[in-house]
CSV table of C-alpha atoms and ligand atoms in Angstrom, one decimal:
chain,number,residue,atom,x,y,z
A,469,MET,CA,28.2,63.1,104.6
A,470,LEU,CA,26.6,61.4,101.3
A,471,THR,CA,25.9,57.8,101.9
A,472,ILE,CA,24.6,56.2,98.8
A,473,LYS,CA,22.5,53.0,99.6
A,474,LYS,CA,22.3,49.4,97.1
A,475,LEU,CA,21.4,52.3,93.8
A,476,ARG,CA,20.2,51.1,90.8
A,477,VAL,CA,20.6,52.9,87.9
A,478,THR,CA,19.1,51.6,84.7
A,479,HIS,CA,18.4,52.4,81.0
A,480,ARG,CA,16.1,51.7,78.5
A,481,THR,CA,17.1,51.1,74.6
A,482,ARG,CA,16.0,50.0,71.5
A,483,ASN,CA,18.5,46.8,72.3
A,484,GLY,CA,16.9,46.1,76.3
A,485,THR,CA,17.7,47.2,79.7
A,486,VAL,CA,21.2,48.0,80.8
A,487,HIS,CA,22.0,47.6,84.1
A,488,ALA,CA,24.3,50.8,84.1
A,489,VAL,CA,24.7,50.8,88.4
A,490,ASP,CA,23.4,47.6,89.9
A,491,GLY,CA,23.4,47.7,93.9
A,492,VAL,CA,26.3,50.5,95.1
A,493,ASP,CA,27.2,50.5,98.0
A,494,LEU,CA,29.7,54.0,98.6
A,495,THR,CA,30.2,57.0,101.7
A,496,LEU,CA,31.6,60.1,100.9
A,497,ARG,CA,33.5,61.9,104.1
A,498,ARG,CA,34.3,65.7,104.3
A,499,GLY,CA,36.8,67.7,102.7
A,500,GLU,CA,37.8,64.3,101.3
A,501,THR,CA,38.3,62.9,97.6
A,502,LEU,CA,37.3,59.4,96.8
A,503,GLY,CA,38.9,58.1,93.6
A,504,LEU,CA,36.0,56.3,91.2
A,505,VAL,CA,37.8,54.2,88.5
A,506,GLY,CA,36.8,51.1,86.0
A,507,GLU,CA,36.6,50.7,81.9
A,508,SER,CA,34.4,52.9,79.6
A,509,GLY,CA,31.1,51.9,80.1
A,510,CYS,CA,31.0,50.5,83.6
A,511,GLY,CA,28.5,53.5,85.2
A,512,LYS,CA,31.2,55.9,86.0
A,513,SER,CA,29.3,58.3,84.7
A,514,THR,CA,25.5,57.1,85.8
A,515,LEU,CA,26.6,57.1,89.2
A,516,ALA,CA,27.5,60.7,89.0
A,517,ARG,CA,24.0,61.7,87.0
A,518,ALA,CA,22.1,59.7,89.5
A,519,VAL,CA,24.0,61.6,92.4
A,520,MET,CA,23.6,64.8,91.2
A,521,ARG,CA,19.8,64.4,90.6
A,522,LEU,CA,20.5,64.3,87.1
A,523,THR,CA,19.1,60.8,86.4
A,524,ALA,CA,16.5,59.0,88.7
A,525,PRO,CA,17.7,55.9,90.0
A,526,ALA,CA,15.3,52.3,89.7
A,527,SER,CA,15.8,51.9,93.9
A,528,GLY,CA,18.2,53.0,96.3
A,529,ARG,CA,19.1,55.6,98.5
A,530,ILE,CA,21.2,58.6,98.0
A,531,LEU,CA,21.0,60.1,101.9
A,532,LEU,CA,23.2,63.5,102.5
A,533,ASP,CA,23.4,64.1,105.6
A,534,GLY,CA,21.1,61.8,106.6
A,535,THR,CA,17.9,63.1,104.0
A,536,ASP,CA,17.1,61.4,101.1
A,537,VAL,CA,18.2,63.6,98.3
A,538,THR,CA,16.4,61.1,95.5
A,539,ARG,CA,12.7,61.9,96.4
A,540,LEU,CA,13.7,66.4,97.4
A,541,THR,CA,10.9,68.9,95.8
A,542,GLY,CA,10.7,72.6,95.6
A,543,ARG,CA,12.4,74.9,97.6
A,544,ALA,CA,14.6,71.6,99.2
A,545,ALA,CA,15.8,70.2,95.9
A,546,ALA,CA,16.7,73.7,95.0
A,547,LEU,CA,19.0,74.0,98.4
A,548,PHE,CA,20.7,70.5,97.4
A,549,THR,CA,21.6,71.5,94.4
A,550,ALA,CA,23.5,74.5,95.5
A,551,ARG,CA,25.7,72.1,98.1
A,552,VAL,CA,26.6,69.7,95.3
A,553,GLN,CA,27.8,70.8,91.8
A,554,MET,CA,29.2,69.2,88.6
A,555,VAL,CA,32.1,70.0,86.2
A,556,PHE,CA,32.0,67.4,83.0
A,557,GLN,CA,34.5,65.9,80.8
A,558,ASP,CA,34.5,68.5,78.2
A,559,PRO,CA,33.8,72.5,78.8
A,560,ALA,CA,33.4,73.5,75.1
A,561,ALA,CA,29.6,71.2,76.1
A,562,SER,CA,28.6,72.5,79.3
A,563,LEU,CA,28.8,75.7,78.2
A,564,ASP,CA,26.7,77.7,76.9
A,565,PRO,CA,27.9,79.6,73.3
A,566,ARG,CA,26.2,82.4,73.9
A,567,TYR,CA,27.1,83.5,77.0
A,568,THR,CA,30.0,85.9,77.9
A,569,VAL,CA,32.8,84.3,81.2
A,570,ALA,CA,31.1,86.9,83.7
A,571,ARG,CA,27.5,86.3,82.4
A,572,ALA,CA,28.1,82.0,82.9
A,573,ILE,CA,30.3,82.3,86.4
A,574,ALA,CA,26.8,84.5,87.0
A,575,GLU,CA,24.2,82.8,86.2
A,576,PRO,CA,23.7,80.5,89.2
A,577,LEU,CA,24.1,83.1,91.7
A,578,LEU,CA,21.2,84.2,90.2
A,579,PRO,CA,18.7,82.9,92.7
A,580,THR,CA,20.9,83.2,95.8
A,581,VAL,CA,22.0,86.7,95.0
A,582,ARG,CA,20.2,89.1,94.2
A,583,ASP,CA,22.0,92.2,94.1
A,584,ALA,CA,23.7,93.1,90.8
A,585,ALA,CA,26.3,95.3,92.3
A,586,GLU,CA,27.2,91.8,94.7
A,587,ARG,CA,26.5,89.5,92.1
A,588,ALA,CA,29.1,91.4,89.9
A,589,ARG,CA,31.9,91.2,93.2
A,590,ARG,CA,31.2,87.4,93.5
A,591,VAL,CA,32.3,87.0,89.9
A,592,VAL,CA,35.5,89.3,90.0
A,593,ALA,CA,36.6,86.8,92.9
A,594,LEU,CA,35.2,83.9,91.7
A,595,MET,CA,37.5,84.1,88.6
A,596,ASP,CA,40.7,85.0,90.5
A,597,ASP,CA,39.9,82.0,92.7
A,598,VAL,CA,40.2,79.9,89.1
A,599,GLY,CA,43.0,81.7,87.6
A,600,LEU,CA,41.2,83.4,85.4
A,601,ALA,CA,42.6,86.7,84.4
A,602,ARG,CA,40.1,90.1,85.2
A,603,ALA,CA,40.3,90.7,81.0
A,604,LEU,CA,38.3,87.4,80.1
A,605,ALA,CA,35.6,88.2,81.3
A,606,ASP,CA,33.8,89.7,77.9
A,607,ARG,CA,35.2,86.4,75.9
A,608,PHE,CA,32.7,84.0,74.5
A,609,PRO,CA,33.9,80.5,75.1
A,610,HIS,CA,35.0,79.5,71.5
A,611,GLN,CA,37.7,82.5,72.6
A,612,LEU,CA,38.8,80.8,75.4
A,613,SER,CA,41.3,78.0,75.1
A,614,GLY,CA,40.7,74.1,76.8
A,615,GLY,CA,42.5,74.7,80.3
A,616,GLN,CA,40.3,78.8,80.1
A,617,ARG,CA,36.9,77.0,79.5
A,618,GLN,CA,37.3,74.7,82.0
A,619,ARG,CA,38.5,77.0,84.5
A,620,VAL,CA,35.1,78.5,83.9
A,621,ALA,CA,33.0,75.4,84.4
A,622,ILE,CA,34.9,75.1,88.2
A,623,ALA,CA,34.1,78.5,89.0
A,624,ARG,CA,30.7,77.8,87.6
A,625,ALA,CA,30.7,74.6,90.0
A,626,ILE,CA,31.8,76.7,92.9
A,627,ALA,CA,29.7,79.3,92.7
A,628,PRO,CA,26.9,78.4,94.9
A,629,ARG,CA,29.6,78.0,97.4
A,630,PRO,CA,29.2,73.9,97.6
A,631,ASP,CA,29.7,71.2,100.3
A,632,PHE,CA,30.1,68.6,97.4
A,633,VAL,CA,31.9,68.3,93.6
A,634,VAL,CA,31.8,65.6,91.2
A,635,LEU,CA,34.4,65.9,88.7
A,636,ASP,CA,33.7,63.9,86.0
A,637,GLU,CA,36.8,63.5,84.1
A,638,PRO,CA,37.5,67.4,84.5
A,639,VAL,CA,40.9,66.8,82.4
A,640,SER,CA,40.4,64.1,80.1
A,641,ALA,CA,39.8,66.7,76.6
A,642,LEU,CA,43.0,68.9,78.3
A,643,ASP,CA,45.8,68.9,76.5
A,644,VAL,CA,48.6,66.8,79.1
A,645,SER,CA,50.6,69.9,78.9
A,646,LEU,CA,47.5,71.8,80.5
A,647,GLN,CA,46.1,69.0,83.2
A,648,ALA,CA,48.6,69.9,86.2
A,649,GLN,CA,47.8,72.9,86.0
A,650,VAL,CA,43.8,71.6,86.1
A,651,LEU,CA,44.5,69.5,89.0
A,652,ASN,CA,46.3,71.8,90.3
A,653,LEU,CA,43.8,74.4,91.2
A,654,LEU,CA,41.3,71.8,91.8
A,655,VAL,CA,43.9,70.6,94.9
A,656,ASP,CA,44.2,74.2,95.9
A,657,LEU,CA,40.1,75.0,95.4
A,658,GLN,CA,39.3,71.7,97.7
A,659,GLU,CA,41.7,73.3,100.6
A,660,ARG,CA,40.5,77.0,100.2
A,661,HIS,CA,36.6,76.4,100.7
A,662,GLY,CA,36.5,72.4,102.1
A,663,LEU,CA,35.2,70.7,99.0
A,664,ALA,CA,34.6,67.0,99.5
A,665,TYR,CA,35.6,65.5,95.6
A,666,LEU,CA,34.2,62.5,93.6
A,667,PHE,CA,36.2,62.4,91.2
A,668,ILE,CA,35.9,60.6,88.1
A,669,GLY,CA,38.8,59.4,86.2
A,670,HIS,CA,40.4,56.7,83.4
A,671,ASP,CA,43.6,57.5,84.3
A,672,ILE,CA,44.9,56.2,87.6
A,673,GLY,CA,47.9,58.3,87.7
A,674,VAL,CA,45.4,61.4,87.6
A,675,VAL,CA,43.4,59.4,90.5
A,676,ARG,CA,46.6,58.6,91.7
A,677,HIS,CA,47.5,61.7,92.1
A,678,MET,CA,44.1,63.6,93.6
A,679,ALA,CA,42.2,60.8,95.9
A,680,ASP,CA,42.3,59.8,99.6
A,681,ARG,CA,40.6,56.2,98.5
A,682,VAL,CA,39.6,54.8,95.6
A,683,ALA,CA,36.7,53.0,94.4
A,684,VAL,CA,36.9,50.9,91.3
A,685,MET,CA,33.8,49.9,89.5
A,686,TYR,CA,33.5,47.0,87.3
A,687,LEU,CA,30.0,46.9,85.3
A,688,GLY,CA,28.2,48.9,87.7
A,689,ARG,CA,29.4,47.5,91.2
A,690,VAL,CA,32.0,48.1,93.3
A,691,VAL,CA,34.5,45.6,93.2
A,692,GLU,CA,36.8,47.2,95.5
A,693,ILE,CA,37.4,50.4,97.9
A,694,GLY,CA,39.7,51.4,99.9
A,695,ASP,CA,42.8,54.4,101.2
A,696,TRP,CA,44.1,54.8,97.9
A,697,SER,CA,47.9,53.7,98.8
A,698,ASP,CA,46.3,50.1,100.2
A,699,VAL,CA,44.7,49.5,96.9
A,700,VAL,CA,47.3,50.8,94.5
A,701,ASP,CA,50.2,48.8,96.1
A,702,GLY,CA,48.4,45.9,96.9
A,703,PRO,CA,45.2,45.5,95.2
A,704,ALA,CA,43.1,43.0,96.6
A,705,HIS,CA,40.1,42.1,93.3
A,706,PRO,CA,41.8,40.1,90.4
A,707,TYR,CA,40.1,43.0,88.4
A,708,THR,CA,41.9,45.9,90.8
A,709,ARG,CA,45.0,44.4,89.8
A,710,ALA,CA,44.2,43.6,86.2
A,711,LEU,CA,43.6,47.7,85.9
A,712,MET,CA,47.1,48.3,87.7
A,713,ALA,CA,48.6,46.1,85.8
A,714,ALA,CA,47.3,48.3,82.9
A,715,ALA,CA,48.6,50.7,83.5
A,716,PRO,CA,52.0,50.7,84.3
A,717,ALA,CA,53.0,54.5,83.9
A,718,ALA,CA,51.0,55.1,87.2
A,719,HIS,CA,52.5,52.4,89.1
A,720,PRO,CA,56.1,51.0,87.6
A,721,ASP,CA,56.1,47.9,90.0
A,722,ALA,CA,52.8,46.9,88.4
A,723,GLY,CA,54.5,46.0,84.9
A,724,ARG,CA,57.0,43.3,86.2
A,725,ALA,CA,56.4,40.3,84.1
A,726,ALA,CA,55.7,38.3,87.8
A,727,THR,CA,53.1,40.0,89.1
A,728,ARG,CA,51.0,40.9,85.4
A,729,THR,CA,48.2,39.9,85.2
A,730,VAL,CA,47.0,40.7,81.6
A,731,LEU,CA,43.1,41.7,80.9
A,732,ALA,CA,42.1,39.4,78.9
A,733,GLY,CA,38.6,39.0,77.1
A,734,GLU,CA,36.0,41.4,76.5
A,735,LEU,CA,33.7,43.2,78.2
A,736,PRO,CA,30.5,41.3,78.7
A,737,SER,CA,27.7,42.9,77.0
A,738,PRO,CA,25.8,45.2,79.3
A,739,PHE,CA,22.6,44.2,78.2
A,740,ALA,CA,23.2,40.5,79.8
A,741,PRO,CA,26.7,41.5,82.4
A,742,PRO,CA,27.6,37.2,83.3
A,743,PRO,CA,25.7,35.3,86.1
A,744,GLY,CA,27.5,35.0,89.7
A,745,CYS,CA,30.2,37.1,89.8
A,746,ALA,CA,30.5,39.4,86.1
A,747,PHE,CA,33.9,39.0,86.9
A,748,HIS,CA,34.5,35.3,85.7
A,749,THR,CA,34.8,35.2,82.4
A,750,ARG,CA,37.7,37.0,82.5
A,751,CYS,CA,38.9,36.7,85.8
A,752,PRO,CA,42.1,34.1,85.8
A,753,LEU,CA,41.3,33.0,89.7
A,754,ALA,CA,37.8,32.6,89.1
A,755,VAL,CA,36.5,29.0,90.4
A,756,GLU,CA,32.9,27.7,89.6
A,757,ARG,CA,31.2,29.3,92.8
A,758,CYS,CA,31.7,32.2,90.8
A,759,ARG,CA,29.7,31.1,88.2
A,760,ARG,CA,27.1,30.8,90.3
A,761,GLU,CA,26.9,32.8,93.5
A,762,ALA,CA,28.1,36.8,92.8
A,763,PRO,CA,30.9,38.2,95.5
A,764,ALA,CA,28.8,40.8,98.5
A,765,LEU,CA,31.7,43.9,99.1
A,766,ARG,CA,32.3,42.9,102.2
A,767,ASP,CA,35.2,43.6,105.0
A,768,ALA,CA,39.0,42.2,104.1
A,769,ALA,CA,42.1,43.0,105.8
A,770,ASP,CA,43.0,46.9,106.4
A,771,GLY,CA,39.8,48.5,106.1
A,772,ARG,CA,39.1,48.0,102.8
A,773,ARG,CA,35.9,46.4,101.5
A,774,VAL,CA,36.0,43.8,98.1
A,775,ALA,CA,33.8,41.3,96.0
A,776,CYS,CA,35.9,38.7,95.6
A,777,HIS,CA,34.7,35.2,96.8
A,778,LEU,CA,38.4,34.6,97.3
A,779,ALA,CA,39.7,37.7,99.3
A,780,PRO,CA,40.8,37.2,102.4
A,781,ALA,CA,38.5,38.6,105.4
A,782,GLN,CA,38.8,40.5,107.5
A,783,SER,CA,41.8,40.2,110.6
A,784,ALA,CA,40.9,39.9,114.1
A,785,GLU,CA,43.1,42.9,114.7
A,786,PRO,CA,41.3,46.3,112.8
A,787,ASN,CA,43.4,48.9,112.3
A,788,PRO,CA,41.6,52.1,114.7
A,789,THR,CA,44.0,54.9,113.1
A,790,GLU,CA,43.0,54.1,109.5
A,791,ALA,CA,39.0,55.3,109.8
A,792,ASN,CA,39.0,58.3,109.9
A,793,THR,CA,42.7,60.1,109.6
A,794,LEU,CA,42.6,62.0,105.6
A,795,ARG,CA,45.7,61.8,104.1
A,796,PRO,CA,47.1,64.9,102.9
A,797,LEU,CA,46.4,66.2,99.5
A,798,ARG,CA,49.5,65.9,96.8
A,799,ARG,CA,49.9,68.5,94.6
A,800,LEU,CA,51.9,67.5,90.9
A,801,PRO,CA,55.5,68.5,89.8
B,775,LIG,N1,21.1,57.8,78.3
B,775,LIG,C1,21.8,56.5,78.4
B,775,LIG,N2,20.7,55.4,77.7
B,775,LIG,C2,21.1,54.6,77.3
B,775,LIG,N3,22.4,53.1,77.1
B,775,LIG,C3,23.4,54.4,78.9
B,775,LIG,C4,23.1,55.9,78.7
B,775,LIG,N4,23.8,56.2,79.6
B,775,LIG,C5,24.2,55.5,78.9
B,775,LIG,N5,24.2,54.0,79.0
B,775,LIG,C6,25.1,53.3,79.7
B,775,LIG,O1,25.0,53.0,80.4
B,775,LIG,C7,26.3,52.2,80.7
B,775,LIG,C8,27.0,52.8,82.1
B,775,LIG,O2,27.0,54.2,80.7
B,775,LIG,P1,28.3,55.1,81.4
B,775,LIG,O3,28.3,56.1,80.9
B,775,LIG,O4,27.6,55.4,83.0
B,775,LIG,O5,30.2,54.8,82.1
B,775,LIG,P2,31.2,55.3,82.4
B,775,LIG,O6,31.9,54.1,83.2
B,775,LIG,O7,31.0,57.2,82.3
B,775,LIG,O8,31.7,55.6,80.5
B,775,LIG,P3,33.1,56.6,80.4
B,775,LIG,O9,34.3,55.9,81.1
B,775,LIG,O10,33.5,55.6,78.8
B,775,LIG,O11,32.9,57.4,80.5
B,775,LIG,C9,26.9,51.6,79.4
B,775,LIG,O12,26.2,50.6,78.9
B,775,LIG,C10,26.0,52.5,78.5
B,775,LIG,O13,26.0,52.3,77.0
B,776,LIG,S1,34.7,35.8,92.9
B,776,LIG,FE1,35.5,34.7,91.1
B,776,LIG,S2,35.3,35.6,89.3
B,776,LIG,FE2,34.6,36.9,90.2
B,776,LIG,S3,36.5,38.1,91.3
B,776,LIG,FE3,36.7,36.2,92.5
B,776,LIG,S4,38.1,35.1,91.7
B,776,LIG,FE4,37.4,36.4,89.7
B,777,LIG,MG1,31.2,58.7,81.9
């Protein structure tokens, strides 16, 4: 459904130019959840904003059902906005403090639902859909809990009946006790409305419960992408291995001393990323070639793609069952 090709996004700052997204290729299938993980500053939000057309890419293409969305204007742009929606990390910042719950949820319906009575009906249905008590309709954001505010943001996102929702750390600002409730709501909505999600998170444990597939980013590039279970149980890229080891709660086996790889050294400056493989300054396996030559993202074993000179290439026997099957969604306890 969504294909991202060789996407580059740069930010110009006083200190120079940041290549926040530096040649990313990704695909998202209808109804699936693609998790996107990586350290702070690796370009996850910039990628999301480019997909949402909130940031113009320097180059590359973003195709929605074959149409390049970076070039849309007028009515086509408005239609795109309805199909692709986003939920941000901090609902307090993404909601207008002067709008009541009902008005905030009605707003995205204004262009398409002209009849006021019909709009009011849709608002009530959306509040039911996201588990907001109807009595909250006249409250303002500051009168709501964090979880309720995020439910309003989710209702606004699904109001135009999108196919695809970008979730940029949607529960990171919430108390741990509320996170599971909101994640379960997102899973329910996905089932009921057939939504595809791009789920951004730095908490591996949270992303693991949500995603069918996962893409790992490092300094603006995707270094590994594959089925969630393959990537977590047998990370192929040294950076993914380090990332999993740094999250022992999400993956208890990774904490064992024998397999543990510590993410050593500082994250390099994004203004001057290392030449060759950008991870070579921290990679325990780096060889001379890594300093000179950037590894391409190529097909590796079991249908995943890895950008590392040392990753074993795809075996002669491709596994035909894995390519097009979606794993059933998981609910948190
Ligand atoms: N508006 C901006 N102007 C200048 N630089 C920016 C801007 N937005 C992001 N950057 C820089 O681009 C790089 C990628 O940032 P981005 O916010 O996309 O990362 P992220 O992976 O979402 O991080 P986090 O996990 O902290 O949300 C960083 O080096 C950041 O400092
Ligand atoms: S290409 Fe080299 S430096 Fe980069 S991850 Fe692979 S082994 Fe490490
Ligand atoms: Mg971010």
